Short mmCIF file of C-alpha atoms and ligand atoms in Angstrom, two decimals:
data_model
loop_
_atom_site.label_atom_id
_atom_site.label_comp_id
_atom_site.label_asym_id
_atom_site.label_seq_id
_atom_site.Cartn_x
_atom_site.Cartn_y
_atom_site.Cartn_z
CA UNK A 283 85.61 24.02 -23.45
CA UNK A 284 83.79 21.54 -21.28
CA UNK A 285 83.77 20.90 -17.71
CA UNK A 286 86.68 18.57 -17.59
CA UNK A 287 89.55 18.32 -19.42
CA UNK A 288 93.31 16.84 -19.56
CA UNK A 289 96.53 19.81 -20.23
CA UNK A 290 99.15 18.30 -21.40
CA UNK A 291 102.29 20.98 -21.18
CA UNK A 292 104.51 20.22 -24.10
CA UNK A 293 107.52 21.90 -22.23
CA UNK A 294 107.60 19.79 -19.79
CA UNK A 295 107.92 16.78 -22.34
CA UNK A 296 110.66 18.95 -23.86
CA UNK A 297 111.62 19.82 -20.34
CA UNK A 298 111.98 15.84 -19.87
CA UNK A 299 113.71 15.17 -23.30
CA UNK A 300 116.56 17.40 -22.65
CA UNK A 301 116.96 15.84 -18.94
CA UNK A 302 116.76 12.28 -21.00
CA UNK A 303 119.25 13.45 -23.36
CA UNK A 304 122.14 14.38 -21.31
CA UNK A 305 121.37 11.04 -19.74
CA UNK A 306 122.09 8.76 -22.71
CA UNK A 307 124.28 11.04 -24.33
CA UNK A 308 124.88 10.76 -27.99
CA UNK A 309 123.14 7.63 -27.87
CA UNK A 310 119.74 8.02 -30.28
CA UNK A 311 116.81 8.88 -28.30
CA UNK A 312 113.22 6.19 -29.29
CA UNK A 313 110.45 7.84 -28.50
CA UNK A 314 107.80 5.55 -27.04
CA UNK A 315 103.74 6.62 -27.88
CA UNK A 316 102.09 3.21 -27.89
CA UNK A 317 99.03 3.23 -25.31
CA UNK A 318 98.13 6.73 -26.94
CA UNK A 319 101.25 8.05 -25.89
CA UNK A 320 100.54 6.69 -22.29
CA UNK A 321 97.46 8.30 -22.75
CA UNK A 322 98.12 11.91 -23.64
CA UNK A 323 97.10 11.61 -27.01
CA UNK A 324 99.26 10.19 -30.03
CA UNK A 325 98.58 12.56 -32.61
CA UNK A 326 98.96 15.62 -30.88
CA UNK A 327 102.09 13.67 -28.68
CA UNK A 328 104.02 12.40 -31.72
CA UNK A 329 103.68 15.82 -34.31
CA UNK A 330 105.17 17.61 -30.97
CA UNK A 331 107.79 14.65 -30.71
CA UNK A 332 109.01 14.02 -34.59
CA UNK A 333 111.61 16.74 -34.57
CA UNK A 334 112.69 16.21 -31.23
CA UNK A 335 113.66 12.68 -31.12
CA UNK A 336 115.29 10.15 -33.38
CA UNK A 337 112.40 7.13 -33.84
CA UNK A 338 108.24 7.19 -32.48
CA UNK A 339 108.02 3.41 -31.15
CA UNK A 340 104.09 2.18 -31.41
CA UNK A 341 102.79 -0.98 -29.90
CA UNK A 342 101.53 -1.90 -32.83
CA UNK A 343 100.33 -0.86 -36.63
CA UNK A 344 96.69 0.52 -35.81
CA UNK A 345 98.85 3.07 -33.96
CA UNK A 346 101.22 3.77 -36.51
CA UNK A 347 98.31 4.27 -38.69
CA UNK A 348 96.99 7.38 -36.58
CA UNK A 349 99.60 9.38 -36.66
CA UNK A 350 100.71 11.58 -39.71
CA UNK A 351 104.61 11.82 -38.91
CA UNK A 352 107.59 11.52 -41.56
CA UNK A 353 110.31 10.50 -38.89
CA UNK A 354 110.67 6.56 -38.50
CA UNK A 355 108.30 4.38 -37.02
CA UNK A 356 109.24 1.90 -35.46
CA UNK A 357 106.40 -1.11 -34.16
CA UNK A 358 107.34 -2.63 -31.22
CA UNK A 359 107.62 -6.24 -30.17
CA UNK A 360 105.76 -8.24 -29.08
CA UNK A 361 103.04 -6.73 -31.34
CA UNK A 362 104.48 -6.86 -34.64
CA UNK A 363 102.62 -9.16 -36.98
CA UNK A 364 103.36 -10.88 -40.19
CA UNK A 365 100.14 -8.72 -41.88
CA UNK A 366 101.87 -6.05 -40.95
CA UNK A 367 104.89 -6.38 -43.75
CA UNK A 368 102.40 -5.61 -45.79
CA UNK A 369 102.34 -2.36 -44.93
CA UNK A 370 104.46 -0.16 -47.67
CA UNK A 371 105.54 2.96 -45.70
CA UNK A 372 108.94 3.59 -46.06
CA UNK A 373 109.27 5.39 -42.73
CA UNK A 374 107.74 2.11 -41.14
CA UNK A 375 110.49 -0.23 -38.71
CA UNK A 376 109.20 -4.03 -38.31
CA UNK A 377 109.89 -6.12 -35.52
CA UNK A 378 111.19 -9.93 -36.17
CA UNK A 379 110.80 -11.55 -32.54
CA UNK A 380 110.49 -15.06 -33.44
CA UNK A 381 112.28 -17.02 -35.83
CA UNK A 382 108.59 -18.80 -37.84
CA UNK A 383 108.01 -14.91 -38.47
CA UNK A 384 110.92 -15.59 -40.76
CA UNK A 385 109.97 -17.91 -43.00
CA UNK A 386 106.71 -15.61 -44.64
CA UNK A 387 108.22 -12.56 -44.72
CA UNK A 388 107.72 -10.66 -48.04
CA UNK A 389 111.11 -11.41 -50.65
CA UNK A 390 110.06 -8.42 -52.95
CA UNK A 391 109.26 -5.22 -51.29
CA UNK A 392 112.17 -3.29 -48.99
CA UNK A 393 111.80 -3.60 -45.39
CA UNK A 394 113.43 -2.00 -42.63
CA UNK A 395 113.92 -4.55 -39.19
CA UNK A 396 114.79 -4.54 -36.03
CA UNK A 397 115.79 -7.76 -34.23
CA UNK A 398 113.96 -8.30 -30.95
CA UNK A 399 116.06 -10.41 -28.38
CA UNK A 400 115.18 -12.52 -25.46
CA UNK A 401 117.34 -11.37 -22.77
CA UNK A 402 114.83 -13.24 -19.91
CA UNK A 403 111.35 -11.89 -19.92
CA UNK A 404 110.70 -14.48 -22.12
CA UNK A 405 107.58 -12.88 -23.91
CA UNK A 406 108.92 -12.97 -27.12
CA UNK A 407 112.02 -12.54 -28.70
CA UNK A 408 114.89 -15.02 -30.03
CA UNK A 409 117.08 -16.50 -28.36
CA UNK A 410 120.59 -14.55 -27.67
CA UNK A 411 122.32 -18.46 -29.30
CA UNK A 412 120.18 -18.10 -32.04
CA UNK A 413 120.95 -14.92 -33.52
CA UNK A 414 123.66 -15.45 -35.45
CA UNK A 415 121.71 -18.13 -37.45
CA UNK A 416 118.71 -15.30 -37.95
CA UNK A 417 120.71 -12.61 -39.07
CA UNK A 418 122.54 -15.39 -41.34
CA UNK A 419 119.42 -16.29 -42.52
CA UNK A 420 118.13 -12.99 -42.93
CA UNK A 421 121.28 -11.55 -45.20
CA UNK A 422 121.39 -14.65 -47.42
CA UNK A 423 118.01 -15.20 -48.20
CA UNK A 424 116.14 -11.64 -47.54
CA UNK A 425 118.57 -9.11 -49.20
CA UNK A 426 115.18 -6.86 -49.14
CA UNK A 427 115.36 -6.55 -45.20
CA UNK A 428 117.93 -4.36 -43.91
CA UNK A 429 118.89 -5.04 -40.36
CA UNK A 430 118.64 -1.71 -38.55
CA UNK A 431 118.88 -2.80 -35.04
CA UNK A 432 118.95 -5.16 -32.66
CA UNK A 433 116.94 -4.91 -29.04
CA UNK A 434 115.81 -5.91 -25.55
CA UNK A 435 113.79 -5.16 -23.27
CA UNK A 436 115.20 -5.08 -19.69
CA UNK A 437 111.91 -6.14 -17.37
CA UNK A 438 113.39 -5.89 -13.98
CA UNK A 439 115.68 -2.84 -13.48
CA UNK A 440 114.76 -2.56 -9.43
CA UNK A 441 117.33 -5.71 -9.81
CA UNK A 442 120.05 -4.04 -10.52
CA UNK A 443 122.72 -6.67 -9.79
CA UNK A 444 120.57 -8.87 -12.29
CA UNK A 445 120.24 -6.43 -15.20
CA UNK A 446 123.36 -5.38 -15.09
CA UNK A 447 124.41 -9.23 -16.12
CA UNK A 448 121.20 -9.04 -18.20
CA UNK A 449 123.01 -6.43 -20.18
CA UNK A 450 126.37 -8.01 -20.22
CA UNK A 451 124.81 -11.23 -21.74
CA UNK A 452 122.99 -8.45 -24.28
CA UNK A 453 126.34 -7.20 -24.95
CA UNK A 454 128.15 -10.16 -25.52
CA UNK A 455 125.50 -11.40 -28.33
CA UNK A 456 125.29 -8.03 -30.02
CA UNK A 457 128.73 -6.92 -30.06
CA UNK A 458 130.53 -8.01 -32.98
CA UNK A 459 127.41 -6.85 -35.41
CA UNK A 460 128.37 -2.85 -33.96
CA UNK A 461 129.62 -2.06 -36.84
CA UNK A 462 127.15 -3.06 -39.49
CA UNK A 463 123.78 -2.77 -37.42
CA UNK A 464 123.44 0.95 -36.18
CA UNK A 465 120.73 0.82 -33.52
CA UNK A 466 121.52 -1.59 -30.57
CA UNK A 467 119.59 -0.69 -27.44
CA UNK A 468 118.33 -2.14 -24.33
CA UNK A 469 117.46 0.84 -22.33
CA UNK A 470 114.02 1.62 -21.30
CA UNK A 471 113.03 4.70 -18.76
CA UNK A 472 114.08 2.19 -15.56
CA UNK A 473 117.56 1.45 -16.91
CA UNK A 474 118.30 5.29 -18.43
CA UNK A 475 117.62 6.27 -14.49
CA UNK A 476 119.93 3.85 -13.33
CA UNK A 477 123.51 4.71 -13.01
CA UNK A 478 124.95 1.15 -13.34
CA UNK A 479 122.87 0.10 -15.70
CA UNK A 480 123.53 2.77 -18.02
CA UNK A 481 126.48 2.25 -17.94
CA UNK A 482 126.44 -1.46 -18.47
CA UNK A 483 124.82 -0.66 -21.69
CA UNK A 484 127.15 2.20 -22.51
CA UNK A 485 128.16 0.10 -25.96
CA UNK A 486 124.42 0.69 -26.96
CA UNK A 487 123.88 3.39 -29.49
CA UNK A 488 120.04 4.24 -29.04
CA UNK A 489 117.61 4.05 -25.60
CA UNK A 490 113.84 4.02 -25.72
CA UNK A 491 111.64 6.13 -23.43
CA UNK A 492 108.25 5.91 -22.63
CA UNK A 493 107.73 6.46 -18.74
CA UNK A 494 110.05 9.20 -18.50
CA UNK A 495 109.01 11.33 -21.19
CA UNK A 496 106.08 11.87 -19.82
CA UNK A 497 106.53 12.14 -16.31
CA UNK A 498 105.60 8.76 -14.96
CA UNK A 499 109.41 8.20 -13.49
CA UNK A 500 112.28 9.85 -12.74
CA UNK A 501 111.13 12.71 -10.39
CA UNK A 502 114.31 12.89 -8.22
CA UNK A 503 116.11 13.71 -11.43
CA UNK A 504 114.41 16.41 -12.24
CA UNK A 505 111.48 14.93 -14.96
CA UNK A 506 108.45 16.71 -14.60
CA UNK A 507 104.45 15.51 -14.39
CA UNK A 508 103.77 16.72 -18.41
CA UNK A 509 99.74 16.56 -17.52
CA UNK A 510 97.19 17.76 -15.21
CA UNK A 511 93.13 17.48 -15.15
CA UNK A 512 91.11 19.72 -14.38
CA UNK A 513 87.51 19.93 -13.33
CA UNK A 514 85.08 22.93 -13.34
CA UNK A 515 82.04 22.61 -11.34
CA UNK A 516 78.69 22.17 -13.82
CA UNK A 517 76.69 23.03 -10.91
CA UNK A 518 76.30 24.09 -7.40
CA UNK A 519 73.26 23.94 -4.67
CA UNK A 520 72.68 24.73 -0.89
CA UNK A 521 71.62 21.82 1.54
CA UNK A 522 70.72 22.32 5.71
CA UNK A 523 72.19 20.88 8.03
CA UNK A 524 71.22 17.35 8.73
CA UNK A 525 70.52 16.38 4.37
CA UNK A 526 71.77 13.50 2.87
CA UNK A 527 73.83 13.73 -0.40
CA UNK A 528 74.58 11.23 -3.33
CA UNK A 529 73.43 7.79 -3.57
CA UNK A 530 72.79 5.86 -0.61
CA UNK A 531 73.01 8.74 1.02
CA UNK A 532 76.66 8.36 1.96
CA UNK A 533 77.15 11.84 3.47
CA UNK A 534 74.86 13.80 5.63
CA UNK A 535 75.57 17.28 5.78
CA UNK A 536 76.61 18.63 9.61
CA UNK A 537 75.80 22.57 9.00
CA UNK A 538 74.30 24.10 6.35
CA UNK A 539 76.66 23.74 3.18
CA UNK A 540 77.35 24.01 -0.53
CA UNK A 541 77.19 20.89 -2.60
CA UNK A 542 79.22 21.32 -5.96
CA UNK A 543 78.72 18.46 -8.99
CA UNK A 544 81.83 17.86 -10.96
CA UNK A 545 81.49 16.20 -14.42
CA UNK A 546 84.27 13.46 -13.40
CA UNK A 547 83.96 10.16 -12.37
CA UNK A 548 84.53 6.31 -11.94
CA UNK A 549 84.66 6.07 -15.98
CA UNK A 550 87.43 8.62 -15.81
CA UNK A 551 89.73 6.94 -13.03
CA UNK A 552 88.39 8.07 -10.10
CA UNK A 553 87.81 6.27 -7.55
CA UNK A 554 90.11 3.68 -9.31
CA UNK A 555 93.27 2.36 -7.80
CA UNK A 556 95.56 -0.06 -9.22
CA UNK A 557 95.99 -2.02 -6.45
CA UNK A 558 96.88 -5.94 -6.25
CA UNK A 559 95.82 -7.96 -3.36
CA UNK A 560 99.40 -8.64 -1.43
CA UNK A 561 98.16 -11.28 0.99
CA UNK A 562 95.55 -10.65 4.25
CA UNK A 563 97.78 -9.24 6.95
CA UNK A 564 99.41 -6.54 4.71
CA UNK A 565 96.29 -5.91 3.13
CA UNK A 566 94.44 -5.53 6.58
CA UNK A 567 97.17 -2.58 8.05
CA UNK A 568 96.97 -1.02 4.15
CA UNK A 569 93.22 -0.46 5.19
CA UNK A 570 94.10 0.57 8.19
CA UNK A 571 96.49 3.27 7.29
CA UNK A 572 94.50 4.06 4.54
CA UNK A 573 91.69 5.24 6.68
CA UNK A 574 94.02 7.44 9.05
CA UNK A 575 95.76 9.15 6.31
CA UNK A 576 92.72 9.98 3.81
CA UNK A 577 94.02 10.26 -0.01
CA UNK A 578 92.57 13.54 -1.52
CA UNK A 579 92.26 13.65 -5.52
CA UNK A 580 90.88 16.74 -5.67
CA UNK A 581 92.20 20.25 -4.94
CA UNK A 582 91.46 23.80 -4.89
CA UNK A 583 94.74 26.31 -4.93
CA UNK A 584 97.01 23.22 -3.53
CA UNK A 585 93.92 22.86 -0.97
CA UNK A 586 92.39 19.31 -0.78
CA UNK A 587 88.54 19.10 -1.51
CA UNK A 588 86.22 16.92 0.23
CA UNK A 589 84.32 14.56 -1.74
CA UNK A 590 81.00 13.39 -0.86
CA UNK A 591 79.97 9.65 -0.74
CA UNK A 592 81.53 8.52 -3.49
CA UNK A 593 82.36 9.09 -6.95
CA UNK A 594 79.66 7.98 -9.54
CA UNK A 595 79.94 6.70 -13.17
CA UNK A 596 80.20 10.44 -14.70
CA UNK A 597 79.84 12.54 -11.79
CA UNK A 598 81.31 13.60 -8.01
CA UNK A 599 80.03 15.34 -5.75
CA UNK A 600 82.42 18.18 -4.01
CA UNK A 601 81.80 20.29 -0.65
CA UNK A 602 82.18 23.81 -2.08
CA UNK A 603 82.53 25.34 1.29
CA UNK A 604 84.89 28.42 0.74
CA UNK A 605 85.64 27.58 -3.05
CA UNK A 606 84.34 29.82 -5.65
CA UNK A 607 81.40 28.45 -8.07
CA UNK A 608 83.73 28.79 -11.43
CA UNK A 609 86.82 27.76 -9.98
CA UNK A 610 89.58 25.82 -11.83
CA UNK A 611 89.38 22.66 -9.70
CA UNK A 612 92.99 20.13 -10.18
CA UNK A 613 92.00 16.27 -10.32
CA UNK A 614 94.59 13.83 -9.66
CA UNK A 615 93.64 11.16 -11.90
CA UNK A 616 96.45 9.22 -14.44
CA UNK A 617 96.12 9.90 -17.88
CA UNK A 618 96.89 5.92 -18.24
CA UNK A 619 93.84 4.45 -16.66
CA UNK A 620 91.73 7.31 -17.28
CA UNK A 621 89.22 7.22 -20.46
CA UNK A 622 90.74 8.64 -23.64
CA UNK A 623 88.46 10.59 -25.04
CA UNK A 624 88.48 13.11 -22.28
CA UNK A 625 89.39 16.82 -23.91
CA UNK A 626 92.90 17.59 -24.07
CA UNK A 627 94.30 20.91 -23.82
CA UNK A 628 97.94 21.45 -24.99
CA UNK A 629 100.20 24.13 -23.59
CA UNK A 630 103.23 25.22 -24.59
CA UNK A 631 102.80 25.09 -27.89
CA UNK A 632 104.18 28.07 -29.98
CA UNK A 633 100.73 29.47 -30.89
CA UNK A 634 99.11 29.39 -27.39
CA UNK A 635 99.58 31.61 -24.77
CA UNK A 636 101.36 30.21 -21.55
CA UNK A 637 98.99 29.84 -18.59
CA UNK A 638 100.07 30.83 -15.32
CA UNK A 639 100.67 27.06 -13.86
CA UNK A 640 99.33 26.75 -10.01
CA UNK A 641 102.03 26.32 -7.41
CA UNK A 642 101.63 22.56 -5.80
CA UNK A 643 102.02 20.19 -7.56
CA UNK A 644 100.30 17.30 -6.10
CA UNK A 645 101.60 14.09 -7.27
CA UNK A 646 99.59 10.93 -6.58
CA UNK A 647 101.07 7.40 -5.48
CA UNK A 648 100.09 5.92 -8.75
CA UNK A 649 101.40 8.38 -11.24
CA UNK A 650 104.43 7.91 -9.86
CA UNK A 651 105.20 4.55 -10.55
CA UNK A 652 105.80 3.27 -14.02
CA UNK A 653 103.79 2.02 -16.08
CA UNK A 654 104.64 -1.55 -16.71
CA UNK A 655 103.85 -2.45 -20.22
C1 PLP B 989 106.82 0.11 -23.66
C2 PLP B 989 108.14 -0.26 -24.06
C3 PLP B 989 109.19 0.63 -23.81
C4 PLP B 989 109.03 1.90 -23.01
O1 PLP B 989 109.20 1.60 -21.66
P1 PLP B 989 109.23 2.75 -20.56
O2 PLP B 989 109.50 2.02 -19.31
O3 PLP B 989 107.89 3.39 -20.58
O4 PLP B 989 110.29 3.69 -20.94
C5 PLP B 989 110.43 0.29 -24.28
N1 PLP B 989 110.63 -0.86 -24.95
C6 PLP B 989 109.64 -1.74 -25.19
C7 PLP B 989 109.95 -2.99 -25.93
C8 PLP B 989 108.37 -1.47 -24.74
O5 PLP B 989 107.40 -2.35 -24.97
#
């Protein structure tokens, strides 16, 4: 075991899917791993997932091709490539989101397809007037491809107002194939959170979740955080009063004190924060509020742990004042930005023994905003 690791606790995923499913109902449940499964790890993410929910949804084929599932696959737009098609799995689910895709695909092998519509993100996608010409086009001259779905992507669910109509227009295109296309979804983590939207797209018969799965979203309905890191210290050492520590010697110790070296660092998130410049004025009290209310990532027992001068590329240095040399330190770092080859520990799976989890749960600003893909 090394000095820093990722758990991932599988019943909290399974925790989340069940709070997922009696939000969509008997809709079909996609299960979204592109990104490595938002970074908790694809392989060990999607064997966990297969029986649990109806489709995995990659970003694209590489991922596909690391995972060893027999449920469907389905590749995502805006990813999906004509190369791909070449690909012979039967389990595999192609996306057509543009309409010069069309004209190369494959007139021999069997393909399953899902239709990617624009609905106004206008990344990809065809056009909602143009669809009934595609799947025309598609039936008479592709009987190979079966049509399997039809999808959007709803990019702005904080507008709720504006999705809502987003769906309507969704609906209105999609409608009249219900009966011959099975899978006709729109919803993503935002829109299964959101009453009105979920109800817009009650007529949809599937919903794909990323986000919520794993914990990013949906907190005040119950989803749980499904990972935590945790550091142990590699090392420990005694400085007087008055000593500098780190680089530049940012901190200078004011009594006599124990320094503690943690095997974390910038390459691993810390220190990282995803934030956007939002113009001087706001920026300027965001500093200032930053530095009255400090941010602690690091914690001992729910207690927050002083770090010292900053964190380095691979290592951060702790004060260890009161904290025991071997203990189980938590990091609050995002699985998402952090690096991914970071050991992972999975609990909850039948063959491991449940650890006792800690009491406070400490949930960052970042990890709990979505992801926006
Ligand atoms: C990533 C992605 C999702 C998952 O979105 P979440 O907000 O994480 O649930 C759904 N659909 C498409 C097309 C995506 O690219």
């Amino acid at each position: 075991m090394s000095n820093f690791w990722c758990e991932v606790d599988l019943n909290a995923i399974e925790h989340n899917l069940n709070i997922i499913k009696k939000l969509i109902g008997d809709k079909k449940l996609i299960g979204v791993i592109k990104g490595d499964a938002y970074g908790l790890g694809i392989e060990e993410v999607s064997n966990f997932l297969q029986d649990k929910v109806d489709i995995l949804a990659v970003g694209n084929l590489d991922e596909s091709k690391k995972i060893s599932v027999k449920s469907d696959i389905l590749i995502l737009s805006p990813l999906c490539k004509i190369e791909d098609f070449k690909d012979e799995r039967d389990n595999l689910i192609f996306s057509i989101d543009n309409e010069e895709i069309i004209d190369n695909l494959p007139k021999d092998s069997k393909k399953r397809v899902h239709i990617y519509l624009d609905t106004g993100m206008n990344r990809m996608g065809i056009k909602l007037n143009r669809i009934d010409t595609v799947i025309k086009n598609l039936r008479d001259n592709y009987p190979n491809i079966k049509i399997e779905g039809l999808y959007t992507h709803l990019h702005k669910c904080k507008d709720v107002k504006y999705t809502v109509s987003q769906v309507l227009r969704f609906k209105k295109a999609v409608e009249k194939y219900r009966e011959e296309i099975p899978l006709i979804h729109c919803l993503a983590s935002s829109g299964i959170l959101d009453n009105d939207i979920r109800k817009a797209a009650n007529f949809t018969t599937a919903a794909r979740g990323g986000n919520i799965i794993y914990g990013y979203a949906g907190y005040n309905r119950g989803i749980k955080k499904t990972f935590t890191y945790y550091a142990v210290p590699v090392n420990t050492c005694k400085i007087a009063k008055g000593e500098q520590v780190g680089y530049g010697g940012l901190f200078t110790a004011k009594s006599d004190m124990t320094i503690g070296v943690l095997e974390c660092g910038n390459v691993n998130g810390m220190g990282i924060t995803r934030e956007i410049k939002n113009g001087v004025i706001y920026d300027m009290f965001r500093v200032l509020y930053r530095s009255i209310k400090k941010r602690y990532i690091i914690f001992n027992n729910g207690r927050p742990v002083e770090i010292l001068g900053k964190p380095n590329m691979n290592i951060t240095l702790i004060d260890m004042t009161g904290i025991d040399k071997d203990a189980k330190l938590k990091v609050d770092l995002s699985p998402i930005i952090s690096e991914s080859t970071i050991d992972k520990k999975y609990i909850g799976k039948e063959e491991d023994i449940l650890e006792v989890k800690e009491v406070t749960d400490t949930i960052s600003e970042e990890e709990t905003l979505p992801i926006e893909e």
